[in-house]
């Protein structure tokens, strides 16, 4: 209940005055590594393999570490919910080769694809993706809208790409 109330307050703040950020030059690769480490036991318990891909060189970005961790927690939590036993999740931090000054991270799972018609809908408040069987997965439908608001407050972008047989990738790009 406390988490749901916090999520609703975050959305109200974002709508009213924007999300307040406490920016610092951080190692994005370390933030991602730490988030994956916190979820590792939950992935093991669910029988889902999680792989963290780190670049050879540190990836630094001007970010609010608490807010980026909040986004990572949401994306990893969703990946855990929507990935079946025996499947895998990959988290990657990288610098897009074609865009100078940009850093990115992504969370991919080889679970069921998200219908193209739902790619934007799932970023709306109280909306959720459905599993292939049509059942709803537990949650409030607030995590992705909050995550998108946080990334947009960083002047970045959060989106999903998905296709049958290819799983789903949630990507974040930051300048």
Coordinates of N, CA and C in Angstrom, one line a residue:
X1 N 0.8 -1.2 0.0 CA 0.0 0.0 0.0 C 0.9 1.3 0.0
X2 N 1.9 1.2 0.8 CA 2.9 2.3 0.9 C 3.5 2.6 -0.5
X3 N 3.9 1.6 -1.2 CA 4.5 1.7 -2.5 C 3.5 2.3 -3.5
X4 N 2.3 1.8 -3.5 CA 1.2 2.4 -4.3 C 1.0 3.8 -4.1
X5 N 0.9 4.2 -2.8 CA 0.8 5.6 -2.5 C 1.9 6.5 -3.0
X6 N 3.1 6.0 -2.8 CA 4.3 6.7 -3.3 C 4.3 6.8 -4.8
X7 N 3.8 5.8 -5.5 CA 3.7 5.8 -6.9 C 2.7 6.9 -7.4
X8 N 1.6 6.9 -6.7 CA 0.5 7.9 -7.0 C 1.0 9.3 -6.7
X9 N 1.8 9.5 -5.7 CA 2.4 10.8 -5.4 C 3.4 11.2 -6.4
X10 N 4.2 10.3 -6.9 CA 5.2 10.6 -7.9 C 4.5 11.0 -9.2
X11 N 3.4 10.3 -9.6 CA 2.6 10.7 -10.8 C 2.0 12.1 -10.6
X12 N 1.5 12.4 -9.4 CA 0.9 13.7 -9.2 C 1.9 14.8 -9.3
X13 N 3.1 14.6 -8.7 CA 4.2 15.6 -8.7 C 4.6 15.8 -10.2
X14 N 4.8 14.7 -10.9 CA 5.2 14.8 -12.3 C 4.2 15.6 -13.1
X15 N 3.0 15.4 -12.9 CA 1.9 16.1 -13.6 C 1.9 17.6 -13.3
X16 N 2.1 17.9 -12.0 CA 2.0 19.3 -11.5 C 3.2 20.1 -11.7
X17 N 4.4 19.6 -11.3 CA 5.6 20.4 -11.4 C 6.8 19.7 -11.9
X18 N 6.6 18.5 -12.4 CA 7.7 17.7 -12.9 C 8.4 17.0 -11.8
X19 N 9.2 16.0 -12.2 CA 9.9 15.3 -11.2 C 11.2 16.0 -10.8
X20 N 11.4 16.1 -9.5 CA 12.6 16.8 -9.0 C 13.8 15.8 -9.1
X21 N 14.8 16.2 -9.6 CA 16.0 15.4 -9.8 C 17.2 15.9 -8.9
X22 N 18.0 15.0 -8.4 CA 19.2 15.4 -7.7 C 20.3 14.8 -8.5
X23 N 20.8 15.6 -9.5 CA 21.8 15.1 -10.5 C 23.2 15.0 -9.9
X24 N 23.9 14.0 -10.4 CA 25.3 13.9 -10.1 C 25.9 13.1 -11.2
X25 N 27.2 13.2 -11.4 CA 27.9 12.4 -12.4 C 28.1 11.0 -11.9
X26 N 27.4 10.1 -12.4 CA 27.4 8.7 -11.9 C 27.9 7.7 -12.9
X27 N 28.3 6.6 -12.4 CA 28.7 5.4 -13.3 C 27.4 4.7 -13.6
X28 N 26.8 4.8 -14.7 CA 25.6 4.2 -15.1 C 25.8 2.6 -15.1
X29 N 27.0 2.2 -15.5 CA 27.2 0.7 -15.5 C 27.2 0.2 -14.1
X30 N 27.6 0.9 -13.1 CA 27.6 0.4 -11.7 C 26.2 0.5 -11.2
X31 N 25.4 1.5 -11.5 CA 24.0 1.5 -11.1 C 23.2 0.3 -11.6
X32 N 23.5 0.0 -12.9 CA 22.8 -1.2 -13.5 C 23.3 -2.5 -12.8
X33 N 24.6 -2.6 -12.7 CA 25.1 -3.8 -12.0 C 24.6 -4.0 -10.6
X34 N 24.5 -2.9 -9.8 CA 24.0 -3.0 -8.5 C 22.5 -3.4 -8.5
X35 N 21.7 -2.9 -9.4 CA 20.3 -3.2 -9.5 C 20.1 -4.7 -9.8
X36 N 20.9 -5.2 -10.8 CA 20.8 -6.6 -11.2 C 21.2 -7.5 -10.0
X37 N 22.2 -7.1 -9.3 CA 22.7 -7.9 -8.1 C 21.6 -8.0 -7.1
X38 N 20.8 -6.9 -6.8 CA 19.7 -7.0 -5.9 C 18.6 -7.9 -6.3
X39 N 18.4 -8.1 -7.6 CA 17.3 -8.9 -8.1 C 17.8 -10.4 -8.4
X40 N 19.0 -10.6 -8.3 CA 19.6 -11.9 -8.7 C 18.9 -13.1 -8.0
X41 N 18.7 -13.0 -6.7 CA 18.1 -14.1 -5.9 C 16.7 -14.3 -6.4
X42 N 15.9 -13.3 -6.6 CA 14.6 -13.4 -7.1 C 14.5 -14.1 -8.5
X43 N 15.4 -13.8 -9.3 CA 15.5 -14.4 -10.6 C 15.8 -15.9 -10.5
X44 N 16.8 -16.2 -9.6 CA 17.1 -17.6 -9.3 C 16.0 -18.4 -8.8
X45 N 15.2 -17.8 -7.9 CA 14.1 -18.5 -7.3 C 13.0 -18.7 -8.3
X46 N 12.9 -17.8 -9.3 CA 11.9 -18.0 -10.4 C 12.4 -18.9 -11.5
X47 N 13.7 -19.3 -11.4 CA 14.2 -20.2 -12.5 C 14.5 -19.4 -13.8
X48 N 14.7 -18.1 -13.6 CA 15.0 -17.3 -14.8 C 16.5 -16.8 -14.8
X49 N 17.2 -17.0 -15.8 CA 18.6 -16.6 -15.9 C 18.6 -15.1 -16.2
X50 N 19.5 -14.4 -15.5 CA 19.7 -13.0 -15.7 C 21.1 -12.8 -16.0
X51 N 21.3 -12.0 -17.1 CA 22.7 -11.8 -17.6 C 22.9 -10.3 -17.7
X52 N 23.9 -9.8 -17.0 CA 24.2 -8.3 -17.1 C 25.4 -8.1 -18.0
X53 N 25.3 -7.3 -19.0 CA 26.4 -7.0 -20.0 C 26.9 -5.6 -19.6
X54 N 28.2 -5.6 -19.3 CA 28.8 -4.3 -19.0 C 29.8 -4.0 -20.0
X55 N 30.0 -2.7 -20.4 CA 31.0 -2.4 -21.4 C 32.4 -2.4 -20.7
X56 N 33.4 -2.5 -21.6 CA 34.8 -2.5 -21.1 C 35.2 -1.2 -20.4
X57 N 34.7 -0.1 -20.9 CA 35.0 1.2 -20.3 C 33.8 1.7 -19.4
X58 N 34.0 2.4 -18.4 CA 33.0 3.0 -17.5 C 32.0 3.9 -18.4
X59 N 30.8 3.8 -18.1 CA 29.8 4.7 -18.7 C 29.3 5.6 -17.7
X60 N 29.7 6.9 -17.8 CA 29.2 7.9 -16.9 C 28.1 8.8 -17.5
X61 N 27.2 9.2 -16.6 CA 26.1 10.1 -17.1 C 25.7 11.0 -15.9
X62 N 25.2 12.1 -16.3 CA 24.6 13.1 -15.3 C 23.2 12.6 -15.0
X63 N 23.0 11.9 -13.9 CA 21.7 11.4 -13.6 C 21.4 11.5 -12.1
X64 N 20.1 11.3 -11.7 CA 19.7 11.2 -10.3 C 19.8 9.7 -10.0
X65 N 20.8 9.2 -9.2 CA 20.9 7.8 -9.1 C 19.7 7.1 -8.4
X66 N 19.1 7.8 -7.5 CA 17.9 7.2 -6.9 C 16.8 7.0 -7.9
X67 N 16.6 7.9 -8.8 CA 15.5 7.8 -9.8 C 15.8 6.8 -10.9
X68 N 17.1 6.8 -11.3 CA 17.5 5.8 -12.3 C 17.4 4.4 -11.7
X69 N 17.7 4.2 -10.4 CA 17.5 2.9 -9.7 C 16.0 2.6 -9.7
X70 N 15.2 3.5 -9.4 CA 13.7 3.3 -9.4 C 13.3 2.8 -10.8
X71 N 13.8 3.3 -11.9 CA 13.4 2.9 -13.2 C 13.9 1.4 -13.4
X72 N 15.2 1.2 -13.0 CA 15.8 -0.2 -13.2 C 15.0 -1.2 -12.4
X73 N 14.6 -0.8 -11.1 CA 13.8 -1.7 -10.3 C 12.5 -2.1 -11.0
X74 N 11.9 -1.1 -11.6 CA 10.6 -1.3 -12.3 C 10.8 -2.2 -13.5
X75 N 11.8 -2.0 -14.3 CA 12.0 -2.8 -15.5 C 12.4 -4.2 -15.2
X76 N 13.3 -4.3 -14.1 CA 13.7 -5.7 -13.7 C 12.5 -6.4 -13.1
X77 N 11.7 -5.7 -12.3 CA 10.5 -6.4 -11.7 C 9.6 -6.8 -12.7
X78 N 9.3 -6.0 -13.7 CA 8.4 -6.4 -14.8 C 9.0 -7.6 -15.6
X79 N 10.3 -7.6 -15.9 CA 10.9 -8.7 -16.6 C 10.7 -10.0 -15.8
X80 N 10.9 -9.9 -14.5 CA 10.7 -11.1 -13.7 C 9.3 -11.6 -13.7
X81 N 8.3 -10.7 -13.7 CA 6.9 -11.1 -13.8 C 6.5 -11.7 -15.1
X82 N 7.1 -11.2 -16.2 CA 6.6 -11.6 -17.5 C 7.6 -12.7 -18.2
X83 N 8.6 -13.2 -17.5 CA 9.5 -14.1 -18.0 C 9.3 -15.5 -17.3
X84 N 9.0 -16.5 -18.1 CA 8.7 -17.8 -17.5 C 10.0 -18.5 -17.1
X85 N 9.8 -19.5 -16.2 CA 10.9 -20.4 -15.8 C 11.6 -20.9 -17.0
X86 N 12.9 -21.0 -16.9 CA 13.7 -21.5 -18.0 C 14.1 -20.5 -19.0
X87 N 13.5 -19.3 -19.0 CA 13.8 -18.3 -20.0 C 14.9 -17.4 -19.4
X88 N 15.2 -16.3 -20.1 CA 16.3 -15.4 -19.6 C 15.9 -13.9 -19.8
X89 N 16.7 -13.1 -19.0 CA 16.6 -11.7 -19.1 C 18.0 -11.2 -19.3
X90 N 18.2 -10.2 -20.2 CA 19.5 -9.6 -20.4 C 19.4 -8.1 -20.1
X91 N 20.4 -7.6 -19.4 CA 20.4 -6.2 -19.1 C 21.8 -5.7 -19.6
X92 N 21.7 -4.6 -20.4 CA 22.9 -4.1 -21.0 C 23.1 -2.6 -20.9
X93 N 24.3 -2.2 -20.6 CA 24.6 -0.7 -20.6 C 25.5 -0.5 -21.8
X94 N 25.3 0.5 -22.6 CA 26.1 0.7 -23.8 C 26.1 2.2 -24.2
X95 N 27.0 2.5 -25.1 CA 27.0 3.8 -25.8 C 26.6 3.6 -27.2
X96 N 25.4 4.1 -27.7 CA 25.0 3.9 -29.1 C 26.1 4.4 -30.0
X97 N 26.5 3.6 -30.9 CA 27.6 3.9 -31.8 C 27.3 5.1 -32.8
X98 N 26.0 5.2 -33.1 CA 25.7 6.2 -34.1 C 25.3 7.6 -33.5
X99 N 25.3 7.7 -32.1 CA 24.9 9.0 -31.5 C 26.0 9.4 -30.4
X100 N 26.7 10.4 -30.7 CA 27.7 10.9 -29.8 C 27.1 11.6 -28.6
X101 N 27.7 11.3 -27.4 CA 27.2 11.9 -26.2 C 26.0 11.2 -25.6
X102 N 25.6 10.1 -26.1 CA 24.4 9.4 -25.6 C 24.9 8.1 -24.9
X103 N 24.2 7.8 -23.8 CA 24.4 6.5 -23.1 C 23.0 5.8 -23.0
X104 N 23.0 4.5 -22.9 CA 21.8 3.8 -22.9 C 21.9 2.5 -22.1
X105 N 20.7 2.0 -21.7 CA 20.6 0.7 -21.1 C 19.3 0.1 -21.5
X106 N 19.3 -1.2 -21.5 CA 18.1 -1.9 -22.0 C 17.9 -3.2 -21.1
X107 N 16.7 -3.6 -21.0 CA 16.3 -4.8 -20.3 C 15.5 -5.6 -21.3
X108 N 16.0 -6.8 -21.7 CA 15.4 -7.7 -22.7 C 15.0 -9.0 -22.0
X109 N 13.8 -9.5 -22.4 CA 13.4 -10.8 -21.9 C 12.9 -11.6 -23.1
X110 N 13.1 -12.9 -23.1 CA 12.7 -13.8 -24.2 C 11.3 -14.3 -23.9
X111 N 10.5 -13.7 -23.1 CA 9.1 -14.1 -22.9 C 8.2 -13.7 -24.0
X112 N 6.9 -13.7 -23.8 CA 6.0 -13.4 -24.8 C 6.1 -12.0 -25.3
X113 N 5.8 -11.8 -26.6 CA 5.9 -10.4 -27.1 C 4.7 -9.6 -26.7
X114 N 4.9 -8.3 -26.7 CA 3.9 -7.3 -26.4 C 3.3 -6.9 -27.8
X115 N 2.0 -6.9 -27.9 CA 1.4 -6.5 -29.2 C 1.8 -5.1 -29.5
X116 N 2.1 -4.9 -30.8 CA 2.5 -3.5 -31.3 C 1.5 -2.5 -30.9
X117 N 0.2 -2.8 -30.9 CA -0.9 -1.9 -30.5 C -0.8 -1.4 -29.0
X118 N 0.0 -2.2 -28.2 CA 0.1 -1.9 -26.8 C 1.4 -1.2 -26.4
X119 N 2.3 -1.0 -27.4 CA 3.6 -0.4 -27.1 C 3.5 0.9 -26.4
X120 N 2.5 1.8 -26.7 CA 2.4 3.0 -26.1 C 1.4 2.9 -24.9
X121 N 0.4 2.1 -25.1 CA -0.7 2.0 -24.1 C -0.1 1.6 -22.7
X122 N 0.9 0.7 -22.7 CA 1.4 0.3 -21.4 C 2.2 1.4 -20.6
X123 N 2.4 2.5 -21.3 CA 3.1 3.6 -20.6 C 2.0 4.6 -20.0
X124 N 0.8 4.3 -20.1 CA -0.3 5.1 -19.6 C -0.7 4.6 -18.2
X125 N -1.1 5.5 -17.4 CA -1.5 5.2 -16.0 C -2.5 4.1 -15.9
X126 N -2.3 3.1 -15.0 CA -3.2 2.0 -14.7 C -3.3 1.0 -15.8
X127 N -2.5 1.1 -16.9 CA -2.6 0.1 -18.0 C -1.5 -0.9 -17.7
X128 N -1.8 -2.1 -18.2 CA -0.9 -3.2 -18.0 C -0.9 -4.1 -19.3
X129 N 0.3 -4.7 -19.5 CA 0.4 -5.7 -20.6 C -0.3 -7.0 -20.1
X130 N -0.8 -7.8 -21.0 CA -1.3 -9.1 -20.6 C -0.4 -10.2 -21.0
X131 N -0.4 -11.3 -20.4 CA 0.4 -12.4 -20.8 C -0.2 -13.0 -22.0
X132 N 0.5 -13.9 -22.6 CA 0.0 -14.6 -23.8 C -1.3 -15.3 -23.6
X133 N -1.5 -15.8 -22.4 CA -2.7 -16.5 -22.1 C -3.9 -15.6 -21.8
X134 N -3.6 -14.3 -21.7 CA -4.6 -13.3 -21.5 C -4.8 -12.9 -20.0
X135 N -4.1 -13.6 -19.1 CA -4.2 -13.3 -17.7 C -3.5 -12.0 -17.4
X136 N -4.0 -11.3 -16.4 CA -3.3 -10.1 -16.0 C -2.3 -10.5 -14.9
X137 N -1.2 -9.8 -14.9 CA -0.1 -10.0 -13.9 C -0.3 -9.0 -12.8
X138 N -0.1 -9.4 -11.6 CA -0.3 -8.5 -10.5 C 0.5 -7.2 -10.6
X139 N -0.1 -6.1 -10.3 CA 0.6 -4.8 -10.3 C -0.4 -3.7 -10.5
X140 N 0.0 -2.4 -10.3 CA -0.9 -1.3 -10.3 C -1.0 -0.6 -11.7
X141 N 0.0 -0.9 -12.6 CA 0.0 -0.2 -13.9 C 0.5 1.2 -13.7
X142 N 1.4 1.4 -12.7 CA 1.9 2.7 -12.5 C 3.5 2.8 -12.8
X143 N 4.1 1.6 -12.7 CA 5.6 1.6 -12.8 C 6.1 2.2 -14.1
X144 N 5.5 1.7 -15.2 CA 6.0 2.2 -16.5 C 5.7 3.7 -16.8
X145 N 4.5 4.2 -16.4 CA 4.3 5.7 -16.6 C 5.3 6.5 -15.7
X146 N 5.5 6.0 -14.5 CA 6.5 6.7 -13.6 C 7.9 6.7 -14.2
X147 N 8.3 5.5 -14.6 CA 9.6 5.3 -15.2 C 9.8 6.2 -16.4
X148 N 8.8 6.3 -17.3 CA 8.9 7.2 -18.4 C 9.0 8.7 -18.0
X149 N 8.2 9.1 -17.0 CA 8.3 10.5 -16.5 C 9.7 10.8 -15.9
X150 N 10.3 9.8 -15.2 CA 11.6 10.0 -14.7 C 12.6 10.1 -15.8
X151 N 12.6 9.3 -16.8 CA 13.5 9.4 -17.9 C 13.3 10.7 -18.7
X152 N 12.1 11.1 -18.9 CA 11.8 12.3 -19.6 C 12.3 13.5 -18.8
X153 N 12.2 13.4 -17.5 CA 12.8 14.5 -16.6 C 14.3 14.6 -16.8
X154 N 14.9 13.5 -17.2 CA 16.4 13.5 -17.5 C 16.6 13.9 -18.9
X155 N 15.6 14.3 -19.7 CA 15.7 14.7 -21.1 C 16.0 13.4 -21.9
X156 N 15.6 12.3 -21.5 CA 15.9 11.0 -22.2 C 14.6 10.4 -22.7
X157 N 14.7 9.2 -23.1 CA 13.6 8.5 -23.8 C 13.5 7.1 -23.3
X158 N 12.3 6.6 -23.0 CA 12.1 5.2 -22.7 C 11.0 4.6 -23.6
X159 N 11.3 3.4 -24.2 CA 10.4 2.8 -25.1 C 10.5 1.3 -25.1
X160 N 9.6 0.6 -25.8 CA 9.6 -0.8 -25.8 C 9.6 -1.2 -27.3
X161 N 10.3 -2.3 -27.6 CA 10.3 -2.9 -28.9 C 10.0 -4.4 -28.6
X162 N 9.2 -5.0 -29.4 CA 8.8 -6.4 -29.2 C 8.3 -7.0 -30.5
X163 N 8.5 -8.3 -30.6 CA 8.1 -9.1 -31.7 C 7.9 -10.5 -31.4
X164 N 6.9 -11.2 -31.9 CA 6.8 -12.6 -31.6 C 8.1 -13.4 -31.9
X165 N 8.5 -14.2 -31.0 CA 9.7 -15.0 -31.1 C 10.9 -14.3 -30.7
X166 N 10.8 -12.9 -30.5 CA 12.0 -12.1 -30.2 C 12.0 -11.5 -28.8
X167 N 10.9 -11.7 -28.1 CA 10.8 -11.2 -26.8 C 10.5 -9.7 -26.8
X168 N 10.8 -9.0 -25.7 CA 10.6 -7.6 -25.5 C 11.8 -6.9 -24.9
X169 N 12.1 -5.7 -25.5 CA 13.2 -4.9 -25.0 C 12.7 -3.6 -24.6
X170 N 13.0 -3.2 -23.3 CA 12.7 -1.9 -22.8 C 14.0 -1.1 -22.9
X171 N 14.1 0.0 -23.6 CA 15.3 0.7 -23.8 C 15.2 2.1 -23.2
X172 N 16.3 2.6 -22.6 CA 16.4 3.9 -22.1 C 17.6 4.6 -22.8
X173 N 17.4 5.8 -23.3 CA 18.5 6.5 -23.9 C 18.6 7.9 -23.1
X174 N 19.8 8.2 -22.7 CA 20.1 9.5 -22.0 C 21.2 10.3 -22.7
X175 N 21.0 11.6 -22.7 CA 22.1 12.4 -23.2 C 23.0 13.0 -22.1

